[in-house]
Coordinates of C-alpha atoms in Angstrom, one line a residue:
Chain H
M1 CA 112.5 -10.9 57.3
A2 CA 115.6 -9.3 58.8
R3 CA 119.2 -10.5 58.2
W4 CA 121.1 -10.0 61.4
G5 CA 124.7 -8.8 61.2
M6 CA 127.4 -7.1 63.2
V7 CA 129.9 -4.3 62.7
I8 CA 133.0 -4.1 64.8
N9 CA 135.0 -0.9 64.8
L10 CA 138.7 -1.8 65.2
H11 CA 139.6 1.8 65.8
T12 CA 137.3 1.9 68.8
C13 CA 138.1 -1.5 70.3
I14 CA 140.5 -1.4 73.2
G15 CA 141.1 -5.1 73.6
C16 CA 139.4 -5.4 77.0
Y17 CA 138.1 -8.9 76.4
N18 CA 134.7 -7.9 77.8
C19 CA 132.9 -9.4 74.8
M20 CA 134.7 -12.7 75.3
I21 CA 133.8 -12.9 78.9
S22 CA 130.2 -11.8 78.6
C23 CA 129.8 -14.4 75.8
K24 CA 131.1 -17.2 78.1
Q25 CA 128.8 -16.0 80.9
E26 CA 125.8 -15.8 78.6
H27 CA 126.2 -19.3 77.2
F28 CA 127.8 -21.0 80.3
L29 CA 130.7 -22.1 78.1
P30 CA 133.0 -24.8 79.6
P31 CA 136.7 -24.2 79.9
G32 CA 138.6 -23.8 76.7
I33 CA 135.5 -23.1 74.6
F34 CA 134.9 -19.6 73.2
F35 CA 132.3 -18.4 70.8
S36 CA 133.8 -14.9 70.7
R37 CA 137.5 -14.3 70.9
V38 CA 139.8 -11.3 70.9
L39 CA 143.0 -12.0 69.1
V40 CA 145.8 -9.8 70.3
G41 CA 149.2 -10.0 68.9
E42 CA 151.9 -8.0 67.2
M43 CA 153.7 -8.0 63.9
G44 CA 157.1 -6.8 62.9
T45 CA 160.3 -6.3 65.0
Y46 CA 161.3 -3.5 67.4
P47 CA 161.1 -0.6 66.8
S48 CA 158.5 -1.1 64.0
V49 CA 156.0 -3.2 65.9
L50 CA 152.3 -3.2 65.0
K51 CA 149.9 -4.2 67.8
L52 CA 146.9 -6.1 66.5
I53 CA 143.5 -6.4 68.1
Y54 CA 140.9 -8.5 66.3
P55 CA 137.6 -9.5 67.9
V56 CA 136.4 -12.6 66.0
L57 CA 133.3 -14.7 66.1
C58 CA 131.2 -16.8 63.7
N59 CA 130.6 -14.7 60.6
H60 CA 127.1 -16.1 60.1
C61 CA 127.8 -16.3 56.4
D62 CA 125.0 -15.9 53.8
D63 CA 126.5 -18.8 51.9
P64 CA 127.9 -20.9 54.8
P65 CA 130.1 -23.8 53.8
C66 CA 129.5 -25.4 57.2
V67 CA 125.8 -25.8 56.3
D68 CA 126.6 -27.5 53.0
V69 CA 129.0 -30.1 54.4
C70 CA 126.9 -31.0 57.4
P71 CA 125.6 -34.6 56.7
T72 CA 122.7 -34.4 59.2
G73 CA 121.3 -30.9 58.8
A74 CA 122.3 -30.1 62.4
T75 CA 124.0 -27.0 61.2
H76 CA 121.4 -24.8 59.4
K77 CA 120.8 -21.3 58.5
R78 CA 117.7 -19.6 59.8
K79 CA 115.6 -17.3 57.7
D80 CA 117.1 -14.3 59.6
G81 CA 120.6 -15.4 58.5
I82 CA 121.7 -16.8 61.9
V83 CA 123.7 -20.0 61.5
T84 CA 123.0 -22.4 64.4
V85 CA 123.8 -26.0 65.4
N86 CA 121.2 -28.3 66.7
P87 CA 123.0 -30.3 69.4
D88 CA 120.4 -33.0 69.4
V89 CA 121.1 -33.8 65.7
C90 CA 124.9 -33.2 65.5
I91 CA 126.9 -36.5 65.2
G92 CA 130.3 -34.9 65.9
C93 CA 131.8 -35.6 62.5
R94 CA 133.5 -32.1 62.6
S95 CA 133.0 -31.6 58.8
C96 CA 131.8 -28.1 59.6
L97 CA 135.0 -27.4 61.6
M98 CA 137.0 -28.3 58.6
A99 CA 134.8 -26.3 56.2
C100 CA 134.8 -23.1 58.1
P101 CA 137.6 -20.9 56.7
Y102 CA 137.3 -18.6 59.8
Q103 CA 137.9 -21.5 62.2
Q104 CA 135.1 -20.3 64.5
R105 CA 133.7 -23.6 65.6
S106 CA 134.6 -25.8 68.6
Y107 CA 134.2 -29.5 69.3
L108 CA 133.0 -30.3 72.8
K109 CA 135.3 -33.2 73.8
R110 CA 134.2 -33.0 77.4
T111 CA 131.4 -31.2 79.2
D112 CA 132.4 -32.1 82.8
D113 CA 135.6 -29.9 83.0
E114 CA 135.7 -27.7 86.0
Y115 CA 137.1 -24.2 86.0
F116 CA 138.9 -25.1 89.2
P117 CA 140.0 -28.7 88.6
G118 CA 139.5 -31.0 91.5
Q119 CA 137.6 -28.3 93.4
G120 CA 134.2 -29.3 92.2
L121 CA 131.7 -27.1 90.2
T122 CA 131.2 -23.6 91.3
P123 CA 127.6 -22.6 91.9
Y124 CA 127.7 -20.7 88.7
E125 CA 128.9 -23.7 86.7
A126 CA 126.3 -25.9 88.4
I127 CA 123.5 -23.6 87.3
G128 CA 125.0 -23.4 83.9
Q129 CA 124.9 -27.2 83.5
E130 CA 121.2 -27.0 84.5
L131 CA 120.1 -24.1 82.4
S132 CA 122.3 -24.6 79.4
P133 CA 123.3 -28.3 79.3
K134 CA 125.9 -29.1 76.6
E135 CA 126.0 -32.3 74.5
K136 CA 129.4 -34.0 74.7
G137 CA 130.8 -35.0 71.3
T138 CA 129.0 -32.2 69.4
V139 CA 130.1 -29.0 67.7
V140 CA 129.3 -25.6 69.2
K141 CA 129.5 -22.1 67.9
C142 CA 128.3 -18.5 68.3
N143 CA 124.6 -18.1 67.5
F144 CA 124.4 -14.3 67.7
C145 CA 122.6 -14.9 71.0
A146 CA 119.6 -16.1 69.0
E147 CA 117.5 -16.7 72.2
I148 CA 117.9 -13.1 73.2
V149 CA 117.2 -11.8 69.7
D150 CA 114.2 -14.0 69.2
E151 CA 112.7 -13.1 72.6
G152 CA 113.3 -9.4 71.9
V153 CA 111.7 -9.6 68.4
E154 CA 108.6 -11.3 69.9
R155 CA 108.3 -8.5 72.4
G156 CA 108.4 -6.0 69.6
L157 CA 112.0 -4.8 70.4
T158 CA 114.6 -4.0 67.9
P159 CA 117.8 -6.0 68.2
G160 CA 120.9 -3.7 68.2
V161 CA 118.8 -0.8 69.4
D162 CA 117.1 -2.2 72.4
R163 CA 119.5 -3.7 74.9
Q164 CA 117.1 -6.5 75.9
A165 CA 117.1 -7.8 72.4
T166 CA 120.9 -7.3 71.7
P167 CA 123.6 -10.0 71.8
A168 CA 125.6 -10.2 75.0
C169 CA 129.0 -9.2 73.4
V170 CA 127.5 -6.0 71.9
K171 CA 125.9 -5.0 75.2
A172 CA 129.1 -5.7 77.1
C173 CA 131.4 -3.5 74.9
P174 CA 132.3 -0.5 77.1
V175 CA 133.4 1.6 74.1
H176 CA 130.6 0.7 71.7
A177 CA 132.9 -0.9 69.2
R178 CA 130.3 -3.5 68.4
H179 CA 127.1 -2.8 66.6
F180 CA 124.3 -5.2 65.8
G181 CA 121.3 -4.8 63.4
D182 CA 119.5 -5.7 60.3
L183 CA 121.7 -5.8 57.2
D184 CA 118.7 -5.9 54.9
D185 CA 117.4 -2.6 56.2
P186 CA 119.4 0.2 54.4
E187 CA 118.6 2.6 57.2
S188 CA 119.7 0.3 60.1
N189 CA 122.7 1.2 62.3
V190 CA 124.8 -1.5 60.8
S191 CA 124.0 -0.8 57.2
T192 CA 124.7 2.9 57.8
L193 CA 128.1 2.1 59.4
I194 CA 129.0 -0.3 56.6
R195 CA 128.1 2.3 54.0
N196 CA 129.7 5.4 55.7
K197 CA 132.8 3.7 57.2
K198 CA 133.4 1.3 54.3
A199 CA 133.4 -1.7 56.6
T200 CA 134.6 -4.9 55.1
P201 CA 134.3 -8.6 56.1
L202 CA 137.2 -10.8 57.0
R203 CA 138.7 -12.5 53.9
P204 CA 135.8 -11.8 51.5
E205 CA 137.7 -13.8 48.9
H206 CA 136.4 -17.0 50.5
G207 CA 133.1 -16.1 48.9
T208 CA 130.9 -16.9 51.9
E209 CA 129.3 -13.5 52.3
P210 CA 130.0 -13.0 56.0
S211 CA 127.5 -11.0 58.2
V212 CA 130.3 -9.6 60.4
F213 CA 132.0 -6.5 59.1
Y214 CA 135.1 -4.6 60.4
I215 CA 135.7 -0.9 60.3
T216 CA 139.4 -0.4 59.7
T217 CA 139.5 3.2 58.7
G218 CA 139.2 6.2 61.1
Chain P
M1 CA 151.2 -21.9 68.2
K2 CA 150.9 -18.6 70.0
P3 CA 147.5 -17.0 69.8
Y4 CA 148.5 -14.2 67.5
L5 CA 150.0 -16.7 65.0
W6 CA 146.6 -18.0 64.5
M7 CA 145.6 -14.9 62.7
T8 CA 148.8 -14.0 61.0
D9 CA 150.2 -17.4 60.1
F10 CA 148.9 -20.5 58.4
T11 CA 147.0 -22.6 60.9
P12 CA 147.4 -26.4 60.7
Q13 CA 144.2 -28.4 60.8
T14 CA 144.2 -30.8 63.7
E15 CA 140.6 -32.1 64.1
W16 CA 141.0 -34.8 61.4
I17 CA 144.4 -36.1 62.3
D18 CA 145.4 -35.4 65.9
G19 CA 144.1 -37.4 68.9
K20 CA 140.9 -39.1 68.1
G21 CA 141.0 -37.5 64.7
A22 CA 143.6 -40.1 63.7
L23 CA 140.7 -42.6 63.7
L24 CA 139.3 -40.9 60.6
W25 CA 142.7 -41.3 58.8
L26 CA 142.5 -45.1 59.5
A27 CA 138.8 -45.2 58.6
F28 CA 139.4 -43.7 55.2
F29 CA 142.4 -46.0 54.7
F30 CA 140.7 -49.3 55.6
S31 CA 137.3 -48.5 53.9
E32 CA 139.0 -47.4 50.6
I33 CA 141.6 -50.1 50.5
G34 CA 139.0 -52.7 51.4
A35 CA 136.8 -51.5 48.5
G36 CA 139.9 -51.7 46.3
V37 CA 140.6 -55.3 47.3
Y38 CA 137.0 -56.1 46.7
M39 CA 137.0 -54.5 43.3
V40 CA 140.2 -56.3 42.1
S41 CA 139.0 -59.6 43.5
L42 CA 135.6 -59.3 41.9
F43 CA 137.1 -59.2 38.5
L44 CA 139.4 -62.0 39.2
G45 CA 136.6 -64.1 40.6
L46 CA 138.3 -64.5 44.0
W47 CA 135.6 -65.1 46.6
A48 CA 138.1 -64.9 49.5
G49 CA 139.5 -61.6 48.2
C50 CA 136.0 -60.2 48.0
L51 CA 135.2 -61.3 51.5
S52 CA 138.5 -59.8 52.9
G53 CA 137.8 -56.5 51.1
W54 CA 134.3 -56.4 52.4
L55 CA 135.4 -57.2 55.9
G56 CA 138.1 -54.6 55.8
C57 CA 135.7 -52.0 54.5
A58 CA 132.9 -52.9 56.9
I59 CA 134.6 -53.9 60.1
L60 CA 137.8 -51.8 60.1
G61 CA 136.6 -48.9 57.9
G62 CA 133.1 -48.7 59.4
G63 CA 134.4 -49.4 62.9
F64 CA 137.0 -46.6 62.8
H65 CA 134.4 -44.3 61.3
M66 CA 132.0 -45.0 64.2
A67 CA 134.7 -44.7 66.8
Y68 CA 135.7 -41.4 65.4
L69 CA 132.3 -39.8 65.7
G70 CA 131.4 -37.8 68.7
R71 CA 127.9 -39.3 68.8
P72 CA 128.0 -42.6 67.0
A73 CA 124.5 -43.6 68.2
R74 CA 123.2 -41.0 65.8
A75 CA 125.3 -42.0 62.9
W76 CA 122.2 -43.0 60.9
R77 CA 121.4 -39.3 60.6
S78 CA 124.4 -38.9 58.3
I79 CA 122.3 -40.2 55.4
L80 CA 119.9 -37.3 55.5
R81 CA 121.7 -34.7 53.4
P82 CA 123.0 -36.4 50.2
G83 CA 122.1 -33.3 48.2
S84 CA 124.8 -31.1 49.6
S85 CA 127.1 -33.2 51.9
E86 CA 129.7 -35.4 50.3
L87 CA 130.1 -37.2 53.6
S88 CA 126.4 -38.0 53.5
R89 CA 126.6 -39.3 49.9
G90 CA 129.7 -41.4 50.8
I91 CA 127.9 -43.1 53.7
I92 CA 124.9 -43.9 51.6
L93 CA 127.0 -45.4 48.8
M94 CA 129.1 -47.3 51.3
G95 CA 125.9 -48.7 52.8
L96 CA 124.7 -49.8 49.4
F97 CA 128.1 -51.3 48.6
L98 CA 128.2 -53.3 51.8
G99 CA 124.6 -54.4 51.4
L100 CA 124.8 -55.5 47.8
G101 CA 128.2 -57.1 48.6
V102 CA 126.5 -59.5 50.9
F103 CA 124.2 -60.7 48.1
Q104 CA 127.1 -61.0 45.8
M105 CA 129.1 -63.1 48.2
A106 CA 126.2 -65.1 49.7
P107 CA 126.2 -67.9 47.0
G108 CA 129.9 -68.6 47.9
L109 CA 128.8 -69.3 51.5
V110 CA 125.3 -70.7 51.2
S111 CA 124.5 -73.3 48.6
G112 CA 121.1 -73.5 46.9
L113 CA 120.5 -69.7 46.6
P114 CA 118.5 -68.8 43.5
W115 CA 121.1 -66.3 42.2
E116 CA 124.8 -66.4 41.4
G117 CA 127.4 -64.0 42.7
N118 CA 129.8 -64.0 39.7
T119 CA 127.4 -62.3 37.2
L120 CA 127.9 -59.3 35.0
F121 CA 125.2 -57.4 36.9
F122 CA 127.1 -57.7 40.2
K123 CA 130.4 -56.9 38.6
I124 CA 129.1 -53.7 37.0
V125 CA 127.0 -52.4 39.9
L126 CA 129.4 -53.3 42.6
S127 CA 132.4 -51.9 40.7
I128 CA 130.6 -48.6 40.4
L129 CA 129.8 -48.6 44.1
A130 CA 133.3 -49.7 45.0
F131 CA 134.6 -46.8 42.8
F132 CA 132.6 -44.4 44.9
V133 CA 133.7 -45.9 48.2
I134 CA 137.3 -45.8 47.1
T135 CA 137.1 -42.1 46.3
H136 CA 134.8 -41.2 49.2
G137 CA 137.5 -40.1 51.6
F138 CA 139.6 -37.9 49.4
M139 CA 136.4 -36.6 47.7
T140 CA 135.2 -35.4 51.1
L141 CA 138.6 -33.6 51.6
S142 CA 138.5 -32.1 48.1
F143 CA 135.2 -30.4 49.0
M144 CA 136.8 -28.4 51.8
R145 CA 137.4 -25.0 50.2
A146 CA 138.8 -23.7 53.4
V147 CA 141.8 -26.0 53.1
P148 CA 143.4 -25.3 49.7
F149 CA 145.8 -28.2 50.0
W150 CA 142.8 -30.6 49.8
N151 CA 140.6 -28.5 47.6
S152 CA 141.9 -30.1 44.4
G153 CA 140.2 -32.1 41.6
I154 CA 143.2 -34.5 41.6
M155 CA 142.3 -35.8 45.1
P156 CA 139.6 -38.3 44.0
V157 CA 141.6 -39.6 41.1
L158 CA 144.6 -40.1 43.3
C159 CA 142.4 -41.9 45.8
L160 CA 141.1 -44.2 43.1
A161 CA 144.7 -45.0 41.9
S162 CA 145.7 -45.6 45.6
G163 CA 142.7 -47.9 46.2
L164 CA 143.4 -50.0 43.1
W165 CA 147.2 -50.1 43.5
V166 CA 147.2 -51.0 47.2
G167 CA 144.1 -53.1 46.9
G168 CA 145.7 -55.0 44.0
Q169 CA 148.8 -55.6 46.1
F170 CA 146.8 -56.9 49.0
T171 CA 145.0 -59.3 46.6
A172 CA 148.4 -60.4 45.2
A173 CA 149.5 -61.1 48.8
M174 CA 146.5 -63.3 49.4
A175 CA 147.3 -65.2 46.2
M176 CA 150.9 -65.6 47.3
G177 CA 149.8 -66.7 50.7
T178 CA 147.8 -69.6 49.1
G179 CA 150.6 -70.4 46.7
N180 CA 148.7 -69.3 43.7
F181 CA 151.6 -67.8 41.7
P182 CA 149.9 -68.1 38.3
L183 CA 147.4 -65.5 39.6
V184 CA 150.2 -63.3 40.8
A185 CA 151.7 -63.5 37.3
T186 CA 148.4 -62.5 35.9
L187 CA 148.1 -59.6 38.2
E188 CA 151.7 -58.3 37.6
P189 CA 151.1 -56.5 34.3
V190 CA 148.0 -54.8 35.8
A191 CA 150.0 -53.9 38.9
R192 CA 152.5 -52.1 36.7
W193 CA 149.8 -49.8 35.3
F194 CA 148.3 -49.2 38.8
L195 CA 151.7 -48.2 40.2
F196 CA 152.5 -46.0 37.2
A197 CA 149.1 -44.2 37.6
Y198 CA 149.6 -44.0 41.4
M199 CA 153.1 -42.5 41.1
L200 CA 152.1 -40.1 38.4
L201 CA 149.1 -38.8 40.3
T202 CA 151.0 -38.5 43.6
L203 CA 153.7 -36.4 42.0
F204 CA 151.2 -34.4 40.0
Y205 CA 149.1 -33.7 43.2
F206 CA 152.1 -32.4 45.1
W207 CA 153.4 -30.4 42.1
N208 CA 149.9 -28.9 41.6
A209 CA 149.7 -28.0 45.3
A210 CA 153.1 -26.4 45.2
H211 CA 151.9 -24.1 42.4
G212 CA 148.5 -23.3 44.0
F213 CA 147.3 -21.0 46.8
M214 CA 149.7 -19.8 49.5
A215 CA 148.3 -22.2 52.0
S216 CA 148.8 -25.2 49.8
K217 CA 152.3 -24.0 49.0
R218 CA 152.9 -23.9 52.8
S219 CA 151.6 -27.4 53.1
V220 CA 154.1 -28.6 50.5
E221 CA 156.9 -26.7 52.3
V222 CA 156.0 -28.4 55.6
L223 CA 156.3 -31.8 53.8
L224 CA 159.5 -31.0 52.0
K225 CA 161.4 -29.0 54.6
G226 CA 159.3 -28.9 57.8
D227 CA 158.5 -31.3 60.6
L228 CA 157.0 -33.8 58.2
A229 CA 160.0 -34.0 55.9
P230 CA 161.5 -37.2 57.4
L231 CA 158.1 -38.9 57.1
F232 CA 157.7 -37.6 53.5
Y233 CA 161.0 -38.7 52.2
V234 CA 161.1 -42.1 54.0
G235 CA 157.4 -43.0 53.9
I236 CA 156.2 -41.5 50.6
V237 CA 159.3 -41.2 48.4
G238 CA 160.9 -44.3 49.7
F239 CA 158.2 -46.8 50.7
A240 CA 155.3 -45.6 48.5
L241 CA 157.2 -44.8 45.3
I242 CA 160.8 -45.7 44.9
I243 CA 161.0 -49.2 46.4
P244 CA 157.8 -50.5 44.7
L245 CA 159.1 -48.9 41.4
I246 CA 162.5 -50.7 41.7
I247 CA 160.8 -54.1 42.5
T248 CA 158.3 -53.6 39.7
L249 CA 161.1 -52.9 37.2
Y250 CA 162.9 -56.0 38.4
F251 CA 159.8 -58.1 37.7
C252 CA 159.6 -56.6 34.2
A253 CA 162.6 -58.6 33.3
N254 CA 162.2 -61.6 35.6
P255 CA 159.3 -64.1 36.4
V256 CA 157.3 -63.3 39.5
D257 CA 158.2 -66.5 41.4
S258 CA 162.0 -65.7 40.9
A259 CA 162.2 -63.6 44.1
R260 CA 159.2 -64.1 46.3
G261 CA 160.7 -62.1 49.1
L262 CA 160.6 -59.0 46.8
L263 CA 156.9 -59.5 46.2
W264 CA 156.2 -59.5 49.9
L265 CA 158.4 -56.5 50.4
R266 CA 156.5 -54.6 47.7
V267 CA 153.2 -55.4 49.3
F268 CA 154.5 -54.2 52.7
C269 CA 155.9 -51.0 51.1
A270 CA 152.6 -50.3 49.2
L271 CA 150.6 -50.6 52.4
V272 CA 152.9 -48.6 54.7
G273 CA 153.7 -46.0 52.0
D274 CA 150.0 -45.4 51.2
L275 CA 149.2 -45.1 54.9
V276 CA 152.0 -42.5 55.3
L277 CA 150.8 -40.7 52.2
R278 CA 147.3 -40.3 53.6
Y279 CA 148.7 -39.2 57.0
C280 CA 150.9 -36.6 55.4
I281 CA 148.0 -35.2 53.3
L282 CA 145.9 -34.8 56.4
K283 CA 148.6 -33.6 58.7
A284 CA 150.1 -31.0 56.3
A285 CA 146.8 -29.3 55.6
R286 CA 146.9 -25.6 56.5
Y287 CA 144.2 -22.9 56.7
M288 CA 144.8 -19.4 55.4
P289 CA 145.7 -16.8 58.1
L290 CA 142.6 -15.2 59.5
I291 CA 143.8 -11.7 59.1
H292 CA 144.3 -10.4 55.6
S293 CA 147.1 -8.1 54.8
N294 CA 144.6 -5.4 53.6
L295 CA 143.1 -5.3 57.1
L296 CA 146.5 -5.2 58.8
T297 CA 147.0 -1.7 57.4
G298 CA 144.0 -0.6 59.4
A299 CA 145.2 -2.3 62.7
H300 CA 146.0 0.2 65.3
S301 CA 148.3 0.5 68.3
L302 CA 147.3 0.3 71.9

């Protein structure tokens, strides 16, 4: 069984937010909710200012603290390493939000927010509510586009290699800063990148064994 | 907080204190203090005290818990993962405590039942269950490794001391309300030890946090010098610790019915102080910055 993971090359990323927008489109996310984010900021003071661009998303940890604290089993880790939330089982206690050291979960307070308040739903939003209904009062997060990955695998495609089986944010990246693949396969694109480029996860000291790695060296 | 501060600065937790999250703060307070009142009353043989504690735990504690949840109709599902979830274990134990509590109190309400409520069996089993209910809230917090301020072994012990001290004071208030001053006099030496343990553990908890991880140090800084400082000094130092200490020292040298107003003031301070203590512990919690300094060296310019 594969263990899906992602590698993000910070030296290639241009901070275009395409991953963020494509993720919102793919999952029909309501206003204010993001599964994938690009954090852009700066450190230091003029003239020694450092511009920071960090695309972040759920790390799909191998030892996920969010799964341990969930009292209902709504948050669970699949055999392929993808950590998902079952909205039909979640009770909205937000323990998983507190337990995630990467703060990559969101609580759906409302599901009827409009992107243009008072103007009604756009046709896109209306279709989204039909195709991907959200449960108010539950927790949501990135699922590595599990539905796309699963369908691709069923069709014999290789996620990360074949576009039809690859997560939306990876497909949308115009500079190929994002790579998706099987971490358990030593010859996969992601394993090769991690090995050759010495990619590291965010804050490994949390001990959660993230499946998202960052290339920080040229 | 500006977006970039989220990754380079310590992020405050908001879900369990701001907005509807404040209901969880109240839920923990009422369920734990209710269990404390029940436990103290159980050993004193106070049926009314047991009932008050049980009602506080079930109606207020349980009610706030349910009101906090995003999907309360599914709350029963929270008993499904006791193996790994502290929240799940707490809910199960609270259910057992409340269920068995009904059997313990029933003989005081309905005559002719084939069992008695004031037996050693009930005292032992319900004390153990009350102990778990009292420590449930802070125990849940202490399991959150992502929040170093909470991730401390002192949390459950502090919670136990808090439940017994405030629960004991509430029981004393009920005794005063009914004019039972001999009972208040009986409780006073015990109250001294409860206060002593509560003060010691509160100070030790903050001292330990101030010497722990960077995020927990920041939490202590927020309490001592930041936005929460007025609340910390007035609510915790003043109401929770200093005023009860002065009153308790006064009663070391004087009989309890010599200044009844002071007894009421101590009860008020204990309740308010503990509520503020719990608020500050929830509100001051900080996550570590998302971006580690070793990754910052690799960040690039646009």
